[in-house]
XYZ file of C-alpha atoms in Angstrom:
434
model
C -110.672 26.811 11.425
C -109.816 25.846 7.896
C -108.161 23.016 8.701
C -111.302 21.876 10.579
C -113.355 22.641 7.306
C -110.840 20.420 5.330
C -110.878 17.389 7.499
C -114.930 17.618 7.883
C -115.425 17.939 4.045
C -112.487 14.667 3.669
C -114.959 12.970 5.984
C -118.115 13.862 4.195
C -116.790 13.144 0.789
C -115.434 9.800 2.250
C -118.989 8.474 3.228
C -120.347 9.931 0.559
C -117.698 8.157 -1.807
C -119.224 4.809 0.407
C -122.509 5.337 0.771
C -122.361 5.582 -3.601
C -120.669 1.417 -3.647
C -124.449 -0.044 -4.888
C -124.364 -3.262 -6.122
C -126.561 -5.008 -8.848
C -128.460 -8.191 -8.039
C -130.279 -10.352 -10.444
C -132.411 -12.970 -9.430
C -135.402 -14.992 -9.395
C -139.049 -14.384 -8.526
C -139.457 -16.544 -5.945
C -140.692 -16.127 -2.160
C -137.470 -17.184 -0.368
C -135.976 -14.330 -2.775
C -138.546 -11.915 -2.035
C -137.999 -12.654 2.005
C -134.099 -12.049 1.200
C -135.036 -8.499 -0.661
C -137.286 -7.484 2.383
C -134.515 -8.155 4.931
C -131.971 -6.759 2.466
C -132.400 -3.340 4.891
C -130.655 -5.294 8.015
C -127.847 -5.936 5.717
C -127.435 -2.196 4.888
C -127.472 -1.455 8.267
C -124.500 -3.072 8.768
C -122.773 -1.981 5.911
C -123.500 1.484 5.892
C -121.157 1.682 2.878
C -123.009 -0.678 0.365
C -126.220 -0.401 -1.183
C -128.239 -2.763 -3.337
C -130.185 -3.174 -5.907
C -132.321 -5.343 -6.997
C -133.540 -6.485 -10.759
C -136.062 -9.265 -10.091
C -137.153 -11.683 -13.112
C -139.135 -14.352 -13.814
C -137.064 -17.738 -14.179
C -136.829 -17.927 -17.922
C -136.028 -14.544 -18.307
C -133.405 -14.553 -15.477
C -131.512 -17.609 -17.296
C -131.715 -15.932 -20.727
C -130.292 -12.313 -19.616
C -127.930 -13.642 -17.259
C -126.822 -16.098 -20.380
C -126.534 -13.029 -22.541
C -124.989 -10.668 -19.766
C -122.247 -13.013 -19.053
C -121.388 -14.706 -22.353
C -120.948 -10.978 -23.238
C -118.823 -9.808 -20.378
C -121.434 -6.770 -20.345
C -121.088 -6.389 -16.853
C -124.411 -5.578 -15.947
C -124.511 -7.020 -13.060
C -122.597 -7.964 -9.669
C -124.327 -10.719 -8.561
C -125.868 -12.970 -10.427
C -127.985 -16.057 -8.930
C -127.832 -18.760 -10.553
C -127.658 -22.844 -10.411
C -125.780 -25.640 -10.113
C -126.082 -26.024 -13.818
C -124.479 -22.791 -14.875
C -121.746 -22.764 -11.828
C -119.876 -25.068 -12.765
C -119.841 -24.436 -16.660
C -119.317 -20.690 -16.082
C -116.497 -21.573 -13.560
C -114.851 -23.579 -16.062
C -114.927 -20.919 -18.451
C -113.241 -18.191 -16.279
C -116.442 -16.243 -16.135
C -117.110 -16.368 -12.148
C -115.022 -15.253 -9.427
C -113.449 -18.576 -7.292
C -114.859 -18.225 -3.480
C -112.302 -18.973 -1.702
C -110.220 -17.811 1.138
C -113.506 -17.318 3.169
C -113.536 -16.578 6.865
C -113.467 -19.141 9.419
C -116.727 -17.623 10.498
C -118.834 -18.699 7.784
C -117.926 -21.912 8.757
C -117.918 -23.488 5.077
C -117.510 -26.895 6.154
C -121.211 -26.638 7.385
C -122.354 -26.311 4.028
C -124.343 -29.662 3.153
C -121.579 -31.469 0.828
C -123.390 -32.387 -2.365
C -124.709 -29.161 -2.675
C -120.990 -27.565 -2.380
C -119.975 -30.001 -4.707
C -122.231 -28.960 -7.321
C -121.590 -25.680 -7.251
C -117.777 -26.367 -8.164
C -115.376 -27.480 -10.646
C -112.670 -29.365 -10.253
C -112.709 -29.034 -6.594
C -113.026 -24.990 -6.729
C -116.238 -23.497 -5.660
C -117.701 -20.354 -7.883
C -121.155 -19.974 -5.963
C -123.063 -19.925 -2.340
C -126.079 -21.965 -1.900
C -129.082 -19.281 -0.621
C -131.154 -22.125 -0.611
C -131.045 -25.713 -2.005
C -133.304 -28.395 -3.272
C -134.528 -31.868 -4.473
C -137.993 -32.710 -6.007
C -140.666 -34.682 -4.008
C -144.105 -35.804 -3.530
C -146.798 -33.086 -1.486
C -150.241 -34.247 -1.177
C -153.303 -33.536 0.501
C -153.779 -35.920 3.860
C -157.241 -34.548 4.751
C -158.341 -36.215 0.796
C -156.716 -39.186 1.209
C -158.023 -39.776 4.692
C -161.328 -38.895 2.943
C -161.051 -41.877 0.773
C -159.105 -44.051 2.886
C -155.588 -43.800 0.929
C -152.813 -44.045 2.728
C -149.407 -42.396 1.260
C -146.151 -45.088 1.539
C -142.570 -43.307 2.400
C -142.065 -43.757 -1.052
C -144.535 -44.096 -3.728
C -144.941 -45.444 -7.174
C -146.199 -43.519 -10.337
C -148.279 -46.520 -10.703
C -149.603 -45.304 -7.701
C -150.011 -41.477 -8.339
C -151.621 -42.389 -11.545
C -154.102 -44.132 -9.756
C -154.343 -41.506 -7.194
C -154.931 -39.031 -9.073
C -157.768 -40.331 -10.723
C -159.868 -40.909 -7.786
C -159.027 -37.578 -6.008
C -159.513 -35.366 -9.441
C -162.768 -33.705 -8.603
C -162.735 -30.019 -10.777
C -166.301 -29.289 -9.850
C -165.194 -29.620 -6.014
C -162.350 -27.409 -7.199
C -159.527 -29.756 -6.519
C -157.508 -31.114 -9.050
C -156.112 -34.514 -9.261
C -152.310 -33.742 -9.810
C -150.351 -30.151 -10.639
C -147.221 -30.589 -12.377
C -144.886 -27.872 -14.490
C -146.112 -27.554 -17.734
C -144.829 -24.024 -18.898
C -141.937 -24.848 -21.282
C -138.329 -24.088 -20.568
C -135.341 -26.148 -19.967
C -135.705 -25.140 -16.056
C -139.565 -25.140 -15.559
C -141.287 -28.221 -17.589
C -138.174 -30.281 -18.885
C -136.618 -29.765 -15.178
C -139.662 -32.317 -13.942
C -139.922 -34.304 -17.338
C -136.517 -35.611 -17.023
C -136.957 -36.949 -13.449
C -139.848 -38.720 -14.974
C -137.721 -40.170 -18.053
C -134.886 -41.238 -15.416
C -137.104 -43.293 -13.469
C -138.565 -44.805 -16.387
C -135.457 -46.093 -17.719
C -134.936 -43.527 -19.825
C -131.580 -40.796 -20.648
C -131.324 -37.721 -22.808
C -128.224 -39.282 -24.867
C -126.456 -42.931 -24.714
C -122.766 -43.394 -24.305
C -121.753 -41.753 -27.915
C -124.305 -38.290 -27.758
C -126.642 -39.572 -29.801
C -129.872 -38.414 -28.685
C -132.628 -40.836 -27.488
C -135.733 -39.153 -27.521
C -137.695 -41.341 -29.383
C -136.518 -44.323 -27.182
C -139.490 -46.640 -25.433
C -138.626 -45.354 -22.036
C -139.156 -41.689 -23.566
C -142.764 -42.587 -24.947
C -143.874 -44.055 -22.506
C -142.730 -41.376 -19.754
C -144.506 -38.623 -21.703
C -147.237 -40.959 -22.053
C -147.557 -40.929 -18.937
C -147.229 -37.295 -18.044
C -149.483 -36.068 -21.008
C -152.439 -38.497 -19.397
C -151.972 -36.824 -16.249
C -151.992 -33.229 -16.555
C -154.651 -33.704 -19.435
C -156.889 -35.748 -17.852
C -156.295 -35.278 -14.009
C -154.732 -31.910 -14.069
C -155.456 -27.904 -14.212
C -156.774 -26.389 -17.050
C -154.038 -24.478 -19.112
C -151.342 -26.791 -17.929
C -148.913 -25.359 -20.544
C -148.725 -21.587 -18.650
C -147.956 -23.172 -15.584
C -144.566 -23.360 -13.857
C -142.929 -23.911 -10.319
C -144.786 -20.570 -9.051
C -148.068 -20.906 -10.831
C -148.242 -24.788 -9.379
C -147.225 -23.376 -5.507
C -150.317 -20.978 -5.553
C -152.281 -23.244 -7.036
C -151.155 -26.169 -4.045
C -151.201 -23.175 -1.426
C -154.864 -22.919 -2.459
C -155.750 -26.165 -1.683
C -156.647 -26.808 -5.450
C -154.402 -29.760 -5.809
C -154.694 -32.985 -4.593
C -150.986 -34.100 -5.343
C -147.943 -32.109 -6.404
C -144.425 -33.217 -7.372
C -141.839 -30.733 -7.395
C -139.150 -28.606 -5.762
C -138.482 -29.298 -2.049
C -138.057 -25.645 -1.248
C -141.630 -25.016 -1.471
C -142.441 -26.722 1.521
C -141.553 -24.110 3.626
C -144.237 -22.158 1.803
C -147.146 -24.653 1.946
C -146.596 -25.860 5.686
C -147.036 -21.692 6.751
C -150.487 -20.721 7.763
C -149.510 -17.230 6.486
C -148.712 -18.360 2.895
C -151.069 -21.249 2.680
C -154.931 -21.945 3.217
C -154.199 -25.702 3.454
C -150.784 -25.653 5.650
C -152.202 -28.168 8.258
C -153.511 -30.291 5.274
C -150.479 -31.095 3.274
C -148.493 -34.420 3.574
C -144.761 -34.592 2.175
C -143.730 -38.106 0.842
C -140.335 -38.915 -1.365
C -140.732 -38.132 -5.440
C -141.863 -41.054 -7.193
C -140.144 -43.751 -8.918
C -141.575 -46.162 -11.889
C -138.459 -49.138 -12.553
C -135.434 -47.564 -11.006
C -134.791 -45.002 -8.089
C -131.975 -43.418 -10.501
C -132.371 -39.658 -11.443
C -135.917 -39.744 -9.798
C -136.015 -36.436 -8.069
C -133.573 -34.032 -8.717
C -130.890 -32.028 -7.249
C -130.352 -27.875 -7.328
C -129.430 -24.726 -5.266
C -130.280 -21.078 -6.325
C -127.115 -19.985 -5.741
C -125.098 -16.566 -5.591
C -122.047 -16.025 -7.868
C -119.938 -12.416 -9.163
C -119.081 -12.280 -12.649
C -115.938 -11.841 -13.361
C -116.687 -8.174 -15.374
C -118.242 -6.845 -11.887
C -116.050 -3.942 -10.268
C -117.279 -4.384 -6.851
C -115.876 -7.737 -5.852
C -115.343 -7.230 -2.529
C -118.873 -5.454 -1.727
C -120.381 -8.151 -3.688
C -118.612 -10.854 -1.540
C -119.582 -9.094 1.462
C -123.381 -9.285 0.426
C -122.746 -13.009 -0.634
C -121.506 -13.998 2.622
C -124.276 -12.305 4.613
C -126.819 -13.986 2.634
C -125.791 -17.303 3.154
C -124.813 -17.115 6.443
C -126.005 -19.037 9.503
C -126.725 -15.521 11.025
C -129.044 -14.749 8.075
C -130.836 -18.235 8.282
C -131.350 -17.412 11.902
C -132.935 -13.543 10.930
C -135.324 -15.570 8.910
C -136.226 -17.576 11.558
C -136.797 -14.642 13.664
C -138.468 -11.979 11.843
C -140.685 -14.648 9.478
C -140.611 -17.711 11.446
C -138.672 -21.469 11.385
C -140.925 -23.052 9.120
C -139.572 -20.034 6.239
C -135.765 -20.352 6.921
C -133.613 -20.897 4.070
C -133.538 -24.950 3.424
C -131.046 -27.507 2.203
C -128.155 -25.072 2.763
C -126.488 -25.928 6.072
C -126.152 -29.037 7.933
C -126.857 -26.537 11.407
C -129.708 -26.004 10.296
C -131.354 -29.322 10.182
C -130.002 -29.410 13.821
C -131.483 -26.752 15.043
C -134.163 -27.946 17.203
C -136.409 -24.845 16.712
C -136.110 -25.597 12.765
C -137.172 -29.266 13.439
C -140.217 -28.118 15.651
C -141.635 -25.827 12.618
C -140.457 -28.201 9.841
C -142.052 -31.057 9.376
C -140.827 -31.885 6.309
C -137.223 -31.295 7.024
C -136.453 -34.629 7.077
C -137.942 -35.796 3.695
C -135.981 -32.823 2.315
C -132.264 -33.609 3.688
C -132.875 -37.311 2.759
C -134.056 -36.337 -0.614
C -131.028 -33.920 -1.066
C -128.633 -36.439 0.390
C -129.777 -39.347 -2.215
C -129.842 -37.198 -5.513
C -126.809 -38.367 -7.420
C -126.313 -36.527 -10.677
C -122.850 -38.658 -11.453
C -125.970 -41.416 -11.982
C -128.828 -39.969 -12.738
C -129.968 -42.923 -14.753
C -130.526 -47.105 -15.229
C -127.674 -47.106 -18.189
C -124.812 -45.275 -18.795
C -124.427 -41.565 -19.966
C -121.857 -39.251 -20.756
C -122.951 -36.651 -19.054
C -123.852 -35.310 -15.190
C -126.751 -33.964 -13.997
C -130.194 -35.192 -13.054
C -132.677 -32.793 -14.488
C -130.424 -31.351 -16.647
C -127.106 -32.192 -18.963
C -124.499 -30.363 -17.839
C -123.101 -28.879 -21.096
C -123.402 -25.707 -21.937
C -125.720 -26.745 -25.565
C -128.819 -27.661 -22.845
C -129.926 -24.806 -22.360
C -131.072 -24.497 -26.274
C -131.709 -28.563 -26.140
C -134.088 -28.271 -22.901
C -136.003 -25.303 -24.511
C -136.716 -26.705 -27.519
C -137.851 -30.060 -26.230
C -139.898 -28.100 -23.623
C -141.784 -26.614 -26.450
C -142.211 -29.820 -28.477
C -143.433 -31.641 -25.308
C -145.734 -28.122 -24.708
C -147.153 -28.763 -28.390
C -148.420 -32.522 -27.425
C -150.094 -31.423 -24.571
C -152.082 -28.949 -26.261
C -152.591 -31.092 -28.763
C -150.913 -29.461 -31.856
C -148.884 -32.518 -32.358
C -149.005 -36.346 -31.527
C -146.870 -38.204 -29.134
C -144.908 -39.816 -32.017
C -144.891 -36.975 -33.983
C -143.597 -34.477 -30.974
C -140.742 -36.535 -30.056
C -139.929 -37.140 -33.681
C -139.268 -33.505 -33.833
C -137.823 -33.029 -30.480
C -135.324 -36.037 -31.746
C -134.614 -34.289 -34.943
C -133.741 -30.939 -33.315
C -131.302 -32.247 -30.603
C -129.754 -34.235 -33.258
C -128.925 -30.937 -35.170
C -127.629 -29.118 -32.170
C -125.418 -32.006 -31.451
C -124.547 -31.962 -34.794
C -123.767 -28.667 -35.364
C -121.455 -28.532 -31.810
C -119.601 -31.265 -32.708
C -120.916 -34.351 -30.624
C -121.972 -35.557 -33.764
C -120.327 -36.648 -36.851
């Protein structure tokens, strides 16, 4: 009888010991994270030993305290999702674990190649696309049928420009173009530097030195500052990637250019009041197709300072899995499955039927190239970003400036000027500079 009692307490403090493995997740506000937190349940059921939780932050504040958590080695967390900016960098500096030695059942080699490749360094991976994205053009057909426009596979800011000013009708409450304007190295400067790369423009030439106040530089922001003054929302400067999707989602844009994951979003009659209204065309280009729309994957890495590796792994590997793309597809429908992740699913005819966009996407994904993101040459990788670690400060700040000339507490000149004079002084000060 006592033995009994032994072995039945051994059990109960084993599961107990089990059911107490929770793991920490940080990550991003978005819907297709919010969709991975509802189904999180499912995964728990499966692993009766591992719980999560969640800390869910806006996208600035996700990149600064995941900055500060890591740089630190405070260990506050045991997954951390971030971007095929910080993987590599982070991987290079021993602060991820290397994924590797995964099971033939995740079936890696299904993963679509530039996005693997951009979530590695030197040939080692340190993160798992959840989902994965380029930049193009979404647009309302039922207004350009209205005034007899008709959208070209791949349009010209010329073009939009034009566009927008004939379809930018506030009282009708629809707006001629959305685009970021909320500053941040991710939200605003993430969309401004497609536009300088297609204008001809770069962030540095061959020897770091910045080139902000360059022609190609005025004349993209030129351009942008017309648009979301003139054509755009009011209060431009608050707006990011999630302010612009409701805004599109409620039919109160005409055009928007940005992130290819939201398409999912704006095709679904649940999520949108204009999903049989919106047209999906390639990102714009101005003189060269070079850096034009970008390339990214929220992605899911453990730190190095997390003491739950192998729980975290598990949770990694469920969330990117083919099996978790199809739960999507199941419990919320095709049209919201994870995108630009896995060649299977772009094969999958029931993801074809519900997507109509998929192919824009995978083309768009296929053709970013951040080795030449740009007309001339440049030291650096990356299309909407730099990939050193000094960008994140360098984005920011420029963000701001650019937020300042849009509001119209600074000229054009005058912004860029600054901007120029602050990147200088980074580059300075971290030794790209003499």
């Amino acid at each position: 009888m006592r033995l009994w009692k032994f072995f039945a307490l051994a059990l109960a403090t084993g599961s107990l010991a089990l059911a107490q493995t929770t793991i920490t997740i940080a990550t991003v506000n978005n819907p297709d994270m919010i969709v991975m937190q509802k189904l999180t349940p499912e995964f728990e059921k499966a692993n009766p030993g591992i719980k999560v939780n969640w800390v869910v932050l806006p996208e600035n504040e996700l990149r600064q305290k995941l900055t500060t958590d890591i740089a630190t080695n405070a260990g506050s967390f045991d997954i951390l999702t971030i971007g095929t900016y910080e993987a590599p960098i982070w991987g290079k500096n021993g602060w991820l674990v290397e994924l590797k030695d995964l099971p033939a059942t995740y079936d890696l080699e299904d993963i679509i190649k530039p996005v693997r490749a951009g979530l590695s360094y030197q040939g080692r991976l340190y993160a798992l696309p959840f989902y994965a994205e380029s930049s193009m053009l979404y647009y309302r057909k039922d207004l350009f049928a209205a005034r007899g426009l008709t959208m070209p596979a791949q349009p010209t800011w010329n073009q939009v420009i034009n566009w927008a000013r004939t379809l930018h009708n506030p009282r009708g409450g629809v707006y001629g173009i959305c685009l970021r304007g909320l500053p941040g190295w991710g939200e605003n400067m993430a969309f401004i530097s497609t536009l300088v790369n297609t204008y001809g423009g770069r962030w540095f030439d061959e020897n770091w030195r910045p080139q902000l106040t360059s022609p190609e530089w005025k004349r993209a922001i030129g351009v942008y500052v017309d648009l979301v003054t003139r054509y755009g929302p009011p209060g431009v400067t608050g707006n990011g990637y999630t302010e612009n999707l409701t805004l599109m989602a409620e039919g109160k844009c005409a055009m928007w250019v940005d992130a290819t994951v939201a398409a999912g979003y704006l095709a679904n009659p649940k999520t949108s009041k204009v999903a049989d209204k919106i047209g999906f065309a390639k990102a714009p280009v101005a003189v060269t197709p070079n850096g034009s729309h970008w390339l990214w994957s929220w992605a899911l890495a453990i730190p190095r300072s997390s003491k739950k590796v192998e729980a975290a792994k598990t949770f990694i590997l469920w969330a990117t899995s083919k099996d978790y793309i199809a739960l999507v597809g199941r419990t919320q429908g095709w049209v919201s499955a994870p995108p630009g992740t896995r060649y299977s699913t772009y094969n999958n005819p029931e993801y074809q039927r519900a997507a109509p966009f998929a192919k824009v996407v995978l083309d768009s994904i296929n053709t970013a190239d951040p080795t030449k993101p740009t007309a001339k040459p440049v030291p650096y990788t990356g299309v909407q970003f730099v990939g050193i670690p000094e960008f994140q400060a360098i984005g920011t700040q420029v963000g701001q400036f650019i937020a300042g000339i849009v509001a119209r507490r600074t000229s054009l000149d005058a912004g860029l000027a600054q901007a120029q004079a602050a990147v200088e002084k980074i580059m300075k000060e971290a030794g790209y500079l003499r």
